[in-house]
Amino acid sequence: MRKDLVFGMAGSGGDGIVSAGESLLNAAAAEGYHGMMTKSFGSQIRGGESSCRVRISTEHLLNPGGDLDVAVALNWEDFLKFGAELPVSGSTVVIYEAATKVEPDRIPLMGVTPLQVIPVPISEMAKATAGTERAKNTVVLGLIAGWFGIGREAVLKGFRKKLAKKGEDVLAANERAFYEGIKFAEAHPLNTPMTIALSDGAVSGKLMTDGNDMCAAAAIFSGCQFFSGYPITPSTEIMQFFTEHVWKYGGAVLQAEDEIAGIGAAIGASFAGKKSMTATSGPGLSLKTEMMGLASIAELPLVIVDVQRGGPSTGMPTKPEQSDLFAAAFSGHGDVVRPILAPTCVADTFRVTVEAFNLAEEFQTPVLILSDQEISQRKETLDPIDTSQFKIVDRIRPSEADLQNYNRFKITESGISPISHPGMLGGTYLASGIEHNENGSPTASGEVHQRMNEKRIRKFDPLQNRRDLFHTVGNPDAPLALVAWGSIAGVCQEAVTIAREEGLNVKMLVPYLVYPVAEGVYREFFASVQRGLVVEQSHLGQFYRVLRMYVDLPKGVESMARSGANPFRPSEIVVVLHRLLAELQRSQAGNLQPQE
Amino acid sequence: MRKDLVFGMAGSGGDGIVSAGESLLNAAAAEGYHGMMTKSFGSQIRGGESSCRVRISTEHLLNPGGDLDVAVALNWEDFLKFGAELPVSGSTVVIYEAATKVEPDRIPLMGVTPLQVIPVPISEMAKATAGTERAKNTVVLGLIAGWFGIGREAVLKGFRKKLAKKGEDVLAANERAFYEGIKFAEAHPLNTPMTIALSDGAVSGKLMTDGNDMCAAAAIFSGCQFFSGYPITPSTEIMQFFTEHVWKYGGAVLQAEDEIAGIGAAIGASFAGKKSMTATSGPGLSLKTEMMGLASIAELPLVIVDVQRGGPSTGMPTKPEQSDLFAAAFSGHGDVVRPILAPTCVADTFRVTVEAFNLAEEFQTPVLILSDQEISQRKETLDPIDTSQFKIVDRIRPSEADLQNYNRFKITESGISPISHPGMLGGTYLASGIEHNENGSPTASGEVHQRMNEKRIRKFDPLQNRRDLFHTVGNPDAPLALVAWGSIAGVCQEAVTIAREEGLNVKMLVPYLVYPVAEGVYREFFASVQRGLVVEQSHLGQFYRVLRMYVDLPKGVESMARSGANPFRPSEIVVVLHRLLAELQRSQAGNLQPQE
Amino acid sequence: MSETATPAMPFLPKDYKSDLKPIWCPGCGDFSVVQAIYRALASIGRAPHETAFISGIGCSSRIPGYTTAYGFNTVHGRSLPIAQGIKLANPDLLVLAAGGDGDGFSIGGGHVPHLVRRNMDITYIVMDNQIYGLTKGQLSPTSPKGRISCTSKYGSLEEPVNPLQYVLGYGANFVAQGSPADLAGMTAIIEEAIRFPGFAFVNLQSPCVTYGEECQQIKGLKAIMEPLASIGHDPSDRMKAMEIAQYYGQKLHTGVLYRNPNPPPTYESMVKQRQEELSKGAMPKEQILDLFIKR
Amino acid sequence: MSETATPAMPFLPKDYKSDLKPIWCPGCGDFSVVQAIYRALASIGRAPHETAFISGIGCSSRIPGYTTAYGFNTVHGRSLPIAQGIKLANPDLLVLAAGGDGDGFSIGGGHVPHLVRRNMDITYIVMDNQIYGLTKGQLSPTSPKGRISCTSKYGSLEEPVNPLQYVLGYGANFVAQGSPADLAGMTAIIEEAIRFPGFAFVNLQSPCVTYGEECQQIKGLKAIMEPLASIGHDPSDRMKAMEIAQYYGQKLHTGVLYRNPNPPPTYESMVKQRQEELSKGAMPKEQILDLFIKR
Ligand SMILES: Cc1ncc(C[n+]2csc(CCOP(=O)(O)OP(=O)(O)O)c2C)c(N)n1
Ligand SMILES: Cc1ncc(C[n+]2csc(CCOP(=O)(O)OP(=O)(O)O)c2C)c(N)n1
Ligand code: SF4
Ligand code: SF4
Ligand SMILES: [Mg+2]
Ligand SMILES: [Mg+2]
């Protein structure tokens, strides 16, 4: 019995492979399992290749898994297009469409000998039972139920809900196709049975959603009443959620004419006193650069979501990457600090989004949430979240006394100045992107400029102590360490678990606050570290470089970085950890310092 | 006899103080001196305060000088608005308008006792001799000629040229005012005479210009045939130069509707096979962010000038700062490397601009020139430049063989692929911002993405060895060091000269190639260094941080950073160098390691 | 602007004037524009703190700082998106946007049609001096063809933008033109524009005394001025307005070119209606995650 | 396009078709558009390598890749500035720009008027499907008011953009409309637009079969199609064209709405003249620093 199974399936657009994945995930969730699903498509809008990965587990999941346990190929051409996204290994069971006429010992997976390879006449079975090839995905669900024991009941229940409107005939046809799959599986048992342990999870109250919907819901929970943005993959669903729900809370949403107007209207709403948000992906973030600077110098709260995809430029719109960190931290002329938060999964997207609004309000600043294509579009089952645990922060308003002789940009001890908004009697002021005096009037004085820069940057000092925005795993004294942020952190966390099971003394640091760099947190974390890795999905190793700017990393800490759409797998990381340990032992044996 | 004199003058807009400065500079140049002039204005277009600083020397000048030797205040209110830009010290002679009715021992310069303070009835003298207050600036020139021995002949000669069209009367009136100034000076000799040594400079063939004109001229020299941009202070003069001259060389210029279109048209011209350029300042750079990424992934040569001013946002449009480095290096989503070059003065703007075009063509990449408000608008006298010494690089075009089966983005050993352009038979391809295969067709493959990122970044490796893009001063073994880029490098160079005269063993590194960081160059430079400073005009110490990303700085190297419009003075830097030396000696005495 | 929010207490023009001293060149047309705005606001009578005045960057864009309204001197060309966010966040505010010809029709030109078609109750005033003032005299989008300037040393090669024709083409419901050459008329136009329930556009030919040409100064403008009232123009005739707009640059037609006699509902009124309908019975935001419960 | 550069050697439509397989949805209107472009280019006869085809981002913007011209699939909304740089750098090229309604009139809308007023000889083709195809069905600027989409769950609150009216308002000298609902007509229009000496705008109602509404499909379009020839429209009548343009969204008027019978000189021809005049006797660029010599 296994704790965990990873399915990967691919076919052409019309094959309904994604909808099969969704049925499987729903069924697993209904049976009390934890589940996670990612989708991946070719560039075509319709009819191109499409794939999904569904991971099902008896325990909380941190990432969509590495090598597949089960691969389903409705045709090989499309399957192969996903390359490293659907990795088959020696322990994978490969199920494929027999009509592809490929011999089981000739499947086009160079250099890999899967655990078992099973051709199945899927379309034939679909036609025979349901009268249409379109039921292929249902046959696949039957095969999975039969071989791996997931969803026997729940898939059918799901069909009943989903197909209710389509009438009894359709439902019956699908049931027949599903049973045909089960029958085939039962008739051809696996060489090595692969069933998953019974779930111990609660069946009711579980949530299921993806990162984009979670982000939007968290924003509304935080009191966000205004969203404006421009559609861009893979962030558009955030705006879509708002267009459905925000009106209910007295809010409004504007689909702007471009990203500049998108952030512009959000800045306007913030100036008018409302919590507001914009969301985009790489190209849009680049376009918002000038306006982000305006929000910083005008000291206006604002949350900006960047759902990272492959860059630069239009790049790889449907693939995840972590290469927008430089842009998030440093885009824009002049001296600016902009806090950046990053979720590592769908579940913590809630917490991170609420925190982003809190920081924006507290520090009167734009705050960036760096999500990525994977988190934003992957579906996860999650345990219920007790929202009453979350504190909601509002910007500090001027007191009666402040309004006597109101200075909007008063240089206070904290660097934060009480902020008024239109409609507030006595609070009128001039907001501007021009350097200004405490009262808001424009200045060309170098001294004032210096004082104002100092104020605007000093105000972030308290972030240095926000240890609650970091998560650590493992033994605090470990000499081996990993640091990772965003979606890859979930992969690393699994690698740490494996490595620790294999006896390595390794620990891990996950920053939710990615920038500014909380120097003390890293200094403490690295105190015991002699060898380590900063793991990320960006060719330049952007996070590693950003850390170096502020922290003297121990000499043995390396960058492990690769472009997006080629996710690191836990096993790869574990291999490197072993290498590092060996080096460390060698150097200790020879009493050498780590080499530069 | 002095080698050097620094004049600072301020008045209100109508006082003609800047035109007096220009006459002084021209006169000094005509007499064979080296000269440099910077101007500074309030925010008003007309009628606000205005000032200039003229430095005259028998030697080549590196910066506009620190404390004033001579301060001229036509009124105190305006003079004081310039604060640290016109610093008066104990060795300054202060000349001011007697009509201000301020007693010489009551001039509003708190805590400073100038060397000498001289009220002069300037406007009275102007009216008496020229019949109009408008001749005040001419009286000032007379005073300067009388007291400091500059321009007695040449100022008058300049008048004759300049006022030729205005007729004999005007000329005569100005001559009278000028002599009146001289007379006054002769009648009231200085307590401590302050005359400048005779120049030994060549009188003819000298150039005089500012950084913007120099940049544009160098671009045309480099073969640039297309400029498009959008006006913005302090870069607009580059476009203005093009609109006057580029047509003569078969080129064209487009004043675009915004900065995005500005860089867009320049990218288009480059795609069409022409060398092209755009220029802007901070806010415009921010707007160009998305398009810069396009040029990088489409591998198109392009030179982008950013004349830095105070930021963020609209900030301080008429003041210099070095705070666009982060933006220049890191603006834009995705993994990108963009070379950045920076001139340190008007003279080397030529060399840097030519180099920028060469790098752009060689590496098929956007290259940024980071100038700043000071360099761009300050006038310098310069020795003639032998343009035949400069090599001009053109992009590598596909050979006949390449065109047989042309792959525009072929992965070559160098990472550089021969580039065709519309009109070239056999060279057609699809350029795009989407990730692409070697032949240019779009791809969603993670592996291709990784290979292409690798190619696009690897191609810059040769820059690591461009030692010719660095300048060093001082003893290579010195334990004390300075690093500085851009206009502040000239200030630091003077500080080094002073420090060395005072016996400090200090050296200095000036990078013209600011990014990517040529790690080896710094490693070598820092090998001997135990204490040092990275000096720059940005609140965050951006260059110091960028260096840290790639270089393990010796522990004793500190950041010395301050917002723009408050230029460091050589003396300030020398003070810190003494402090560092003392620390070093103490630590050596106690045999301590430098403290972290 | 909702009429109900108007207080009974009267305001004087000086109540809208701030302490900040304008740094415009002596004689700049924008001095008259800000005077006209003080007067128009006073006669409308909304309190300064209930007014938001948004601009871009340019000489003209300094104008909000010279009023006692909540001002926002944003970045070049972006006053309109920001103004829209303000209006949607708080529809009760009186929202004014203003700026130069470059700000509005060059860098900001892409935003104009979208505000027009959204029809929010925002008044947009362009101080059209046909030059870039703040950056010292470059070609502006409304500079006439052939104009010599520091970026067109041998004359401009482009047809100018026609702000009136553009905005009419976008389907605006209120389009007017004025000039400091007629201060009283300009004041009346601004007031009418603000009172108009929906988006209103006002083009003001405001001379730049420093970089403008002779013919663009007050005297020159007076010479080509033709009040629309004097030629009996019917401001409800859109096609006629389009025809008149073609004379932009040759004549200075002052007054209301087009005013839709049946103004459509504003965007914010539709938003309000939607909010009212949908908020009924909505789950409290503390329970929004219940949307994700798998049942 | 300079006529002199046209070679005698004839090209066939297939010579303009690249090996790249379109990834449009089966039935997408853009398939017909690219066919029409192959044919129009063949009948004009300029070699593919002397043609530059620029687009932004969107389903429609993939079109340059399906031709054998030099293609540039730029970024969203920016085809026009890039096309202008290409044209100015090499006026001998035949320059085409194309993209979607969102690309051209939402994010790229600010660039259109400036190309129009510069009047470079560039043909701009918009595949107007009144939806965002590539990003899967959001509201586009030409979506009708009330349209329900994934970003307007309760219906759009905005008036749509009217591309024909806008571009006419900008003073374009050639404005036409076509549709895959009439392939032959569309081909003729595109050819005529390319041949027109100056900027030419072609709006194509090209159905999105995946996210478009019923009435926007070929059948629906045919039902509202009204060829301009059939109503005897005189394409030299600009005011009449403006009136017809008002029916955008209700009727599908195909053909040339406006063609200036006396097209003004192009920008690039004026540039050429200037280059010729000023290059005479200019100092060689190697001596350009002599400008700075103090004498
Ligand atoms: C993004 C950006 N681009 C350019 C500028 C420089 N700039 C400031 S105002 C201006 C144009 C001013 O002209 P206009 O809008 O007509 O206003 P005016 O000064 O004539 O009133 C320009 C180009 C800027 N501040 N920001
Ligand atoms: C700067 C930027 N913003 C947004 C996007 C996402 N995006 C790509 S195409 C598109 C709109 C597509 O609509 P349209 O231009 O009408 O073309 P269609 O797909 O309908 O042919 C959007 C919003 C992007 N790629 N870049
Ligand atoms: S430059 Fe022109 S627009 Fe600007 S303040 Fe002066 S007169 Fe007015
Ligand atoms: S989504 Fe629409 S526009 Fe895009 S390819 Fe499919 S049918 Fe064509
Ligand atoms: Mg103007
Ligand atoms: Mg579209």
Short mmCIF file of N, CA, C and O in Angstrom, two decimals, chain B residues 471-507:
data_model
loop_
_atom_site.label_atom_id
_atom_site.label_comp_id
_atom_site.label_asym_id
_atom_site.label_seq_id
_atom_site.Cartn_x
_atom_site.Cartn_y
_atom_site.Cartn_z
N HIS B 471 39.31 51.62 -15.58
CA HIS B 471 40.41 52.55 -15.45
C HIS B 471 40.90 52.47 -14.00
O HIS B 471 40.08 52.45 -13.09
N THR B 472 42.21 52.33 -13.83
CA THR B 472 42.71 52.30 -12.46
C THR B 472 43.70 53.42 -12.23
O THR B 472 44.38 53.87 -13.14
N VAL B 473 43.77 53.85 -10.99
CA VAL B 473 44.62 54.95 -10.57
C VAL B 473 45.33 54.48 -9.31
O VAL B 473 44.73 53.80 -8.50
N GLY B 474 46.57 54.86 -9.16
CA GLY B 474 47.26 54.60 -7.88
C GLY B 474 48.07 53.32 -7.91
O GLY B 474 48.15 52.62 -8.92
N ASN B 475 48.66 53.06 -6.78
CA ASN B 475 49.56 51.93 -6.59
C ASN B 475 48.78 50.61 -6.52
O ASN B 475 47.91 50.45 -5.66
N PRO B 476 49.07 49.65 -7.41
CA PRO B 476 48.29 48.40 -7.45
C PRO B 476 48.29 47.66 -6.12
O PRO B 476 47.39 46.87 -5.84
N ASP B 477 49.29 47.87 -5.27
CA ASP B 477 49.35 47.14 -4.00
C ASP B 477 48.69 47.86 -2.84
O ASP B 477 48.76 47.41 -1.70
N ALA B 478 48.07 48.99 -3.14
CA ALA B 478 47.55 49.81 -2.04
C ALA B 478 46.53 49.04 -1.21
O ALA B 478 45.70 48.30 -1.75
N PRO B 479 46.56 49.20 0.10
CA PRO B 479 45.60 48.53 0.97
C PRO B 479 44.29 49.31 1.08
O PRO B 479 43.29 48.77 1.54
N LEU B 480 44.31 50.55 0.66
CA LEU B 480 43.11 51.39 0.70
C LEU B 480 42.61 51.56 -0.72
O LEU B 480 43.41 51.75 -1.65
N ALA B 481 41.27 51.54 -0.90
CA ALA B 481 40.77 51.63 -2.27
C ALA B 481 39.43 52.35 -2.36
O ALA B 481 38.65 52.37 -1.42
N LEU B 482 39.22 52.92 -3.52
CA LEU B 482 37.92 53.51 -3.87
C LEU B 482 37.43 52.85 -5.15
O LEU B 482 38.22 52.57 -6.05
N VAL B 483 36.12 52.64 -5.23
CA VAL B 483 35.51 52.27 -6.51
C VAL B 483 34.38 53.25 -6.74
O VAL B 483 33.61 53.54 -5.82
N ALA B 484 34.29 53.78 -7.95
CA ALA B 484 33.19 54.71 -8.25
C ALA B 484 32.93 54.71 -9.74
O ALA B 484 33.85 54.52 -10.53
N TRP B 485 31.68 54.92 -10.10
CA TRP B 485 31.30 54.95 -11.52
C TRP B 485 30.58 56.26 -11.82
O TRP B 485 30.11 56.94 -10.91
N GLY B 486 30.51 56.60 -13.09
CA GLY B 486 29.72 57.76 -13.52
C GLY B 486 30.32 59.06 -13.03
O GLY B 486 31.51 59.15 -12.72
N SER B 487 29.50 60.09 -12.93
CA SER B 487 30.04 61.43 -12.69
C SER B 487 30.78 61.52 -11.36
O SER B 487 31.72 62.29 -11.23
N ILE B 488 30.37 60.72 -10.39
CA ILE B 488 31.02 60.83 -9.09
C ILE B 488 32.46 60.30 -9.15
O ILE B 488 33.30 60.63 -8.29
N ALA B 489 32.77 59.52 -10.17
CA ALA B 489 34.13 59.00 -10.30
C ALA B 489 35.13 60.15 -10.44
O ALA B 489 36.26 60.09 -9.91
N GLY B 490 34.73 61.22 -11.10
CA GLY B 490 35.62 62.37 -11.25
C GLY B 490 35.90 63.03 -9.91
O GLY B 490 37.01 63.51 -9.65
N VAL B 491 34.90 63.05 -9.05
CA VAL B 491 35.08 63.60 -7.71
C VAL B 491 36.04 62.70 -6.92
O VAL B 491 36.96 63.18 -6.25
N CYS B 492 35.81 61.40 -7.03
CA CYS B 492 36.66 60.46 -6.30
C CYS B 492 38.10 60.53 -6.79
O CYS B 492 39.04 60.42 -6.00
N GLN B 493 38.26 60.72 -8.07
CA GLN B 493 39.61 60.77 -8.60
C GLN B 493 40.37 61.94 -7.99
O GLN B 493 41.54 61.84 -7.65
N GLU B 494 39.68 63.04 -7.81
CA GLU B 494 40.31 64.19 -7.17
C GLU B 494 40.62 63.88 -5.70
O GLU B 494 41.67 64.24 -5.18
N ALA B 495 39.70 63.17 -5.07
CA ALA B 495 39.93 62.79 -3.67
C ALA B 495 41.17 61.91 -3.57
O ALA B 495 42.00 62.06 -2.65
N VAL B 496 41.34 61.01 -4.52
CA VAL B 496 42.50 60.14 -4.50
C VAL B 496 43.78 60.95 -4.67
O VAL B 496 44.77 60.75 -3.96
N THR B 497 43.74 61.89 -5.59
CA THR B 497 44.91 62.75 -5.78
C THR B 497 45.28 63.46 -4.49
O THR B 497 46.44 63.46 -4.05
N ILE B 498 44.28 64.04 -3.86
CA ILE B 498 44.54 64.75 -2.59
C ILE B 498 45.08 63.77 -1.55
O ILE B 498 46.09 64.03 -0.89
N ALA B 499 44.42 62.64 -1.42
CA ALA B 499 44.81 61.67 -0.39
C ALA B 499 46.25 61.20 -0.62
O ALA B 499 47.03 61.05 0.31
N ARG B 500 46.57 60.97 -1.88
CA ARG B 500 47.93 60.52 -2.18
C ARG B 500 48.94 61.64 -1.87
O ARG B 500 50.02 61.38 -1.33
N GLU B 501 48.55 62.86 -2.16
CA GLU B 501 49.41 63.98 -1.79
C GLU B 501 49.59 64.04 -0.27
O GLU B 501 50.63 64.42 0.23
N GLU B 502 48.54 63.62 0.43
CA GLU B 502 48.63 63.62 1.90
C GLU B 502 49.28 62.34 2.41
O GLU B 502 49.25 62.07 3.61
N GLY B 503 49.79 61.54 1.51
CA GLY B 503 50.59 60.40 1.93
C GLY B 503 49.84 59.09 2.06
O GLY B 503 50.41 58.08 2.47
N LEU B 504 48.55 59.05 1.70
CA LEU B 504 47.81 57.80 1.82
C LEU B 504 48.11 56.91 0.63
O LEU B 504 48.16 57.38 -0.50
N ASN B 505 48.27 55.63 0.90
CA ASN B 505 48.50 54.67 -0.16
C ASN B 505 47.14 54.15 -0.62
O ASN B 505 46.63 53.14 -0.14
N VAL B 506 46.54 54.85 -1.54
CA VAL B 506 45.18 54.53 -1.95
C VAL B 506 45.11 54.38 -3.46
O VAL B 506 45.82 55.06 -4.20
N LYS B 507 44.30 53.47 -3.90
CA LYS B 507 44.11 53.30 -5.34
C LYS B 507 42.61 53.38 -5.66
O LYS B 507 41.76 53.44 -4.77
#
